[in-house]
Amino acid sequence: MKYIVFDFDGTLADSTDVFIKAWNLFAPKYRYDPIDVEGVIATKHMSLSQRAREYNFPMYKLPIIMPKVYRFFKENIKEVKLFDGIKDMLNDLTAKGYKIVVVSSNAKENIELLLKQEGVDLVSEVLTSSRIFGKDTVLKKFMKQNKVSPDQILYVGDELRDIQACNKVSIPFMWVSWGIDGFDLVEKENPKFVVHKPEEITRNLLNAANK
């Protein structure tokens, strides 16, 4: 494998608190129900559509609401941190010769701001999708531009939609347990690796390379 592609929110960045604040800020205007940390945990095993129904969230208004959420994210970037161990893990992967890429539906500016804030300059490319279910298109374009095959890439993420996008383009997937979605959601999509700590990402890659 040559490229390690990371999802951003819930995988690299601990942004749950900021997203909860943004969600609740816009809830009255768009007439959906507020949420708290306990609610996020309680819905880990629900699909996006199930969560939307649970909180009366109007999915058809997603293209209107999400830019406002990402603007709020930027304004509150100081409250967002990388998960513990992420920076060391990225350093280890880079030292082993892997190229680090971030693919996200968050705004590119937000991602670059947080990486700078956290002192991370190891990411070779930041790619974003304006569509919440559009990562397979981004990945396909990335492979074409860089002339790489799916087996030269590993995608690391926390959500069902991430692994579904990877399966569409035959990219192997590593699921992290500290993110948004529970394992029962992604299990049926057959992730190649399952990890519970950032340091396990490097360990799994090295073990696979030595087989």
Short mmCIF file of C-alpha atoms in Angstrom, two decimals:
data_model
loop_
_atom_site.label_atom_id
_atom_site.label_comp_id
_atom_site.label_asym_id
_atom_site.label_seq_id
_atom_site.Cartn_x
_atom_site.Cartn_y
_atom_site.Cartn_z
CA MET A 1 0.00 0.00 0.00
CA LYS A 2 1.21 3.46 -0.91
CA TYR A 3 -1.54 5.83 0.23
CA ILE A 4 -3.40 5.89 3.54
CA VAL A 5 -6.61 7.87 3.07
CA PHE A 6 -8.27 9.16 6.22
CA ASP A 7 -11.75 10.37 6.90
CA PHE A 8 -11.61 13.55 8.98
CA ASP A 9 -14.47 14.03 11.47
CA GLY A 10 -14.74 11.13 13.89
CA THR A 11 -11.54 9.51 12.62
CA LEU A 12 -8.78 12.12 12.90
CA ALA A 13 -10.69 14.99 14.50
CA ASP A 14 -12.70 14.90 17.71
CA SER A 15 -15.35 17.33 16.53
CA THR A 16 -18.48 15.87 18.11
CA ASP A 17 -19.00 18.70 20.62
CA VAL A 18 -18.78 21.39 17.93
CA PHE A 19 -21.18 19.53 15.65
CA ILE A 20 -23.65 19.10 18.52
CA LYS A 21 -23.53 22.86 19.17
CA ALA A 22 -24.02 23.58 15.47
CA TRP A 23 -26.86 21.04 15.20
CA ASN A 24 -28.67 22.60 18.15
CA LEU A 25 -28.05 26.16 16.96
CA PHE A 26 -29.93 25.55 13.71
CA ALA A 27 -32.57 23.18 15.13
CA PRO A 28 -35.24 25.84 15.83
CA LYS A 29 -34.94 27.45 12.40
CA TYR A 30 -35.15 24.16 10.47
CA ARG A 31 -37.56 22.54 12.91
CA TYR A 32 -35.71 19.41 13.93
CA ASP A 33 -35.00 18.11 17.43
CA PRO A 34 -31.87 19.03 19.42
CA ILE A 35 -29.33 16.40 20.42
CA ASP A 36 -26.78 15.82 23.19
CA VAL A 37 -23.76 13.54 23.71
CA GLU A 38 -25.97 10.80 25.14
CA GLY A 39 -28.11 10.99 22.01
CA VAL A 40 -25.07 10.64 19.77
CA ILE A 41 -24.01 7.51 21.66
CA ALA A 42 -27.53 6.08 21.65
CA THR A 43 -27.79 6.41 17.87
CA LYS A 44 -24.39 4.87 16.99
CA HIS A 45 -26.17 1.79 15.71
CA MET A 46 -28.61 3.68 13.49
CA SER A 47 -28.16 4.49 9.82
CA LEU A 48 -28.19 8.13 8.71
CA SER A 49 -31.79 7.85 7.56
CA GLN A 50 -32.82 6.29 10.88
CA ARG A 51 -31.10 9.08 12.80
CA ALA A 52 -32.81 11.67 10.64
CA ARG A 53 -36.20 10.15 11.50
CA GLU A 54 -35.27 9.94 15.18
CA TYR A 55 -34.63 13.69 15.34
CA ASN A 56 -37.10 14.82 12.66
CA PHE A 57 -34.20 16.09 10.57
CA PRO A 58 -35.20 17.18 7.03
CA MET A 59 -32.63 15.36 4.86
CA TYR A 60 -33.78 17.27 1.78
CA LYS A 61 -32.49 20.45 3.46
CA LEU A 62 -29.01 18.97 3.97
CA PRO A 63 -27.45 21.07 1.15
CA ILE A 64 -28.76 24.21 2.87
CA ILE A 65 -27.88 23.30 6.45
CA MET A 66 -24.42 21.75 6.08
CA PRO A 67 -22.63 24.86 4.72
CA LYS A 68 -23.91 26.73 7.78
CA VAL A 69 -22.65 23.92 10.03
CA TYR A 70 -19.21 24.01 8.42
CA ARG A 71 -19.10 27.81 8.79
CA PHE A 72 -19.88 27.36 12.51
CA PHE A 73 -17.12 24.72 12.62
CA LYS A 74 -14.60 27.24 11.26
CA GLU A 75 -15.67 29.90 13.74
CA ASN A 76 -15.20 27.42 16.60
CA ILE A 77 -12.12 25.60 15.31
CA LYS A 78 -10.28 26.18 18.61
CA GLU A 79 -12.69 23.73 20.25
CA VAL A 80 -11.75 20.93 17.84
CA LYS A 81 -8.75 18.68 18.51
CA LEU A 82 -7.17 15.62 16.97
CA PHE A 83 -7.88 12.44 18.91
CA ASP A 84 -5.10 11.39 21.29
CA GLY A 85 -2.43 9.42 19.47
CA ILE A 86 -3.36 10.61 15.97
CA LYS A 87 -0.37 12.91 15.50
CA ASP A 88 2.12 10.20 16.56
CA MET A 89 0.40 7.69 14.29
CA LEU A 90 0.64 10.04 11.29
CA ASN A 91 4.33 10.59 12.06
CA ASP A 92 4.91 6.82 12.20
CA LEU A 93 3.12 6.18 8.91
CA THR A 94 5.04 8.94 7.15
CA ALA A 95 8.33 7.60 8.51
CA LYS A 96 7.42 4.19 7.04
CA GLY A 97 6.99 5.78 3.60
CA TYR A 98 3.20 6.02 3.38
CA LYS A 99 1.57 9.09 1.86
CA ILE A 100 -1.24 10.60 3.92
CA VAL A 101 -4.43 11.86 2.25
CA VAL A 102 -7.62 13.22 3.83
CA VAL A 103 -11.03 12.78 2.19
CA SER A 104 -13.99 14.50 3.83
CA SER A 105 -17.35 16.13 3.30
CA ASN A 106 -16.20 18.89 5.65
CA ALA A 107 -14.79 22.08 4.10
CA LYS A 108 -11.18 21.91 2.91
CA GLU A 109 -10.41 25.19 4.67
CA ASN A 110 -11.61 23.75 7.99
CA ILE A 111 -9.43 20.67 7.63
CA GLU A 112 -6.34 22.67 6.74
CA LEU A 113 -6.99 25.10 9.62
CA LEU A 114 -7.18 22.28 12.16
CA LEU A 115 -4.09 20.51 10.81
CA LYS A 116 -2.16 23.79 11.08
CA GLN A 117 -3.57 24.42 14.55
CA GLU A 118 -2.40 20.95 15.64
CA GLY A 119 1.03 21.31 14.01
CA VAL A 120 0.48 18.57 11.42
CA ASP A 121 2.19 19.12 8.07
CA LEU A 122 2.35 15.50 6.91
CA VAL A 123 -0.82 15.42 4.80
CA SER A 124 0.03 15.37 1.10
CA GLU A 125 -3.49 16.11 -0.13
CA VAL A 126 -6.90 17.16 1.21
CA LEU A 127 -9.88 16.16 -0.94
CA THR A 128 -13.47 17.11 -0.23
CA SER A 129 -16.90 16.12 -1.49
CA SER A 130 -19.77 18.59 -1.39
CA ARG A 131 -22.12 15.59 -1.40
CA ILE A 132 -22.37 13.58 1.80
CA PHE A 133 -22.55 10.35 -0.23
CA GLY A 134 -20.04 11.36 -2.91
CA LYS A 135 -16.75 9.97 -1.62
CA ASP A 136 -16.58 7.12 -4.14
CA THR A 137 -16.45 9.70 -6.94
CA VAL A 138 -13.65 11.57 -5.16
CA LEU A 139 -11.70 8.34 -4.63
CA LYS A 140 -12.14 7.26 -8.24
CA LYS A 141 -10.83 10.63 -9.45
CA PHE A 142 -7.90 10.43 -7.02
CA MET A 143 -6.88 7.01 -8.34
CA LYS A 144 -7.06 8.19 -11.93
CA GLN A 145 -5.05 11.35 -11.31
CA ASN A 146 -2.35 9.54 -9.33
CA LYS A 147 -2.33 6.42 -11.53
CA VAL A 148 -2.81 4.08 -8.58
CA SER A 149 -4.91 0.94 -8.22
CA PRO A 150 -7.27 0.22 -5.30
CA ASP A 151 -4.82 -2.23 -3.72
CA GLN A 152 -2.30 0.61 -3.32
CA ILE A 153 -4.71 2.47 -1.03
CA LEU A 154 -6.16 1.88 2.42
CA TYR A 155 -9.08 4.00 3.60
CA VAL A 156 -9.40 4.60 7.34
CA GLY A 157 -12.81 5.75 8.57
CA ASP A 158 -15.60 5.40 11.08
CA GLU A 159 -18.85 5.51 9.11
CA LEU A 160 -21.00 3.13 7.11
CA ARG A 161 -21.13 5.56 4.18
CA ASP A 162 -17.31 5.53 4.07
CA ILE A 163 -16.98 1.77 3.70
CA GLN A 164 -19.85 1.69 1.20
CA ALA A 165 -18.02 4.27 -0.92
CA CYS A 166 -14.82 2.22 -0.70
CA ASN A 167 -16.57 -1.00 -1.68
CA LYS A 168 -17.93 0.72 -4.80
CA VAL A 169 -14.37 1.35 -5.98
CA SER A 170 -12.76 -1.78 -4.43
CA ILE A 171 -10.57 0.09 -1.92
CA PRO A 172 -9.82 -1.86 1.30
CA PHE A 173 -11.24 -0.28 4.46
CA MET A 174 -10.08 0.00 8.06
CA TRP A 175 -12.80 0.79 10.61
CA VAL A 176 -11.97 2.78 13.77
CA SER A 177 -14.08 2.23 16.87
CA TRP A 178 -13.79 5.75 18.34
CA GLY A 179 -15.97 7.42 15.70
CA ILE A 180 -19.66 7.94 14.96
CA ASP A 181 -20.95 4.56 13.72
CA GLY A 182 -21.10 1.32 15.67
CA PHE A 183 -19.47 -1.86 14.37
CA ASP A 184 -22.78 -3.60 13.73
CA LEU A 185 -23.45 -1.03 10.98
CA VAL A 186 -20.18 -1.59 9.12
CA GLU A 187 -19.64 -5.30 9.85
CA LYS A 188 -21.82 -6.49 6.98
CA GLU A 189 -19.67 -4.47 4.56
CA ASN A 190 -16.60 -6.55 5.54
CA PRO A 191 -13.89 -4.10 6.66
CA LYS A 192 -10.37 -5.43 6.09
CA PHE A 193 -9.18 -4.19 9.48
CA VAL A 194 -10.81 -3.17 12.77
CA VAL A 195 -8.85 -0.99 15.21
CA HIS A 196 -9.58 0.47 18.62
CA LYS A 197 -6.57 2.77 19.12
CA PRO A 198 -4.63 4.98 16.66
CA GLU A 199 -1.39 3.04 17.24
CA GLU A 200 -3.12 -0.12 16.02
CA ILE A 201 -3.38 1.45 12.55
CA THR A 202 0.40 1.36 12.08
CA ARG A 203 0.69 -2.08 13.69
CA ASN A 204 -1.91 -3.63 11.39
CA LEU A 205 -0.28 -2.16 8.30
CA LEU A 206 3.17 -3.42 9.27
CA ASN A 207 1.82 -6.88 10.10
CA ALA A 208 0.03 -7.04 6.74
CA ALA A 209 3.16 -5.89 4.89
CA ASN A 210 5.27 -8.60 6.54
CA LYS A 211 2.94 -11.47 5.61
#
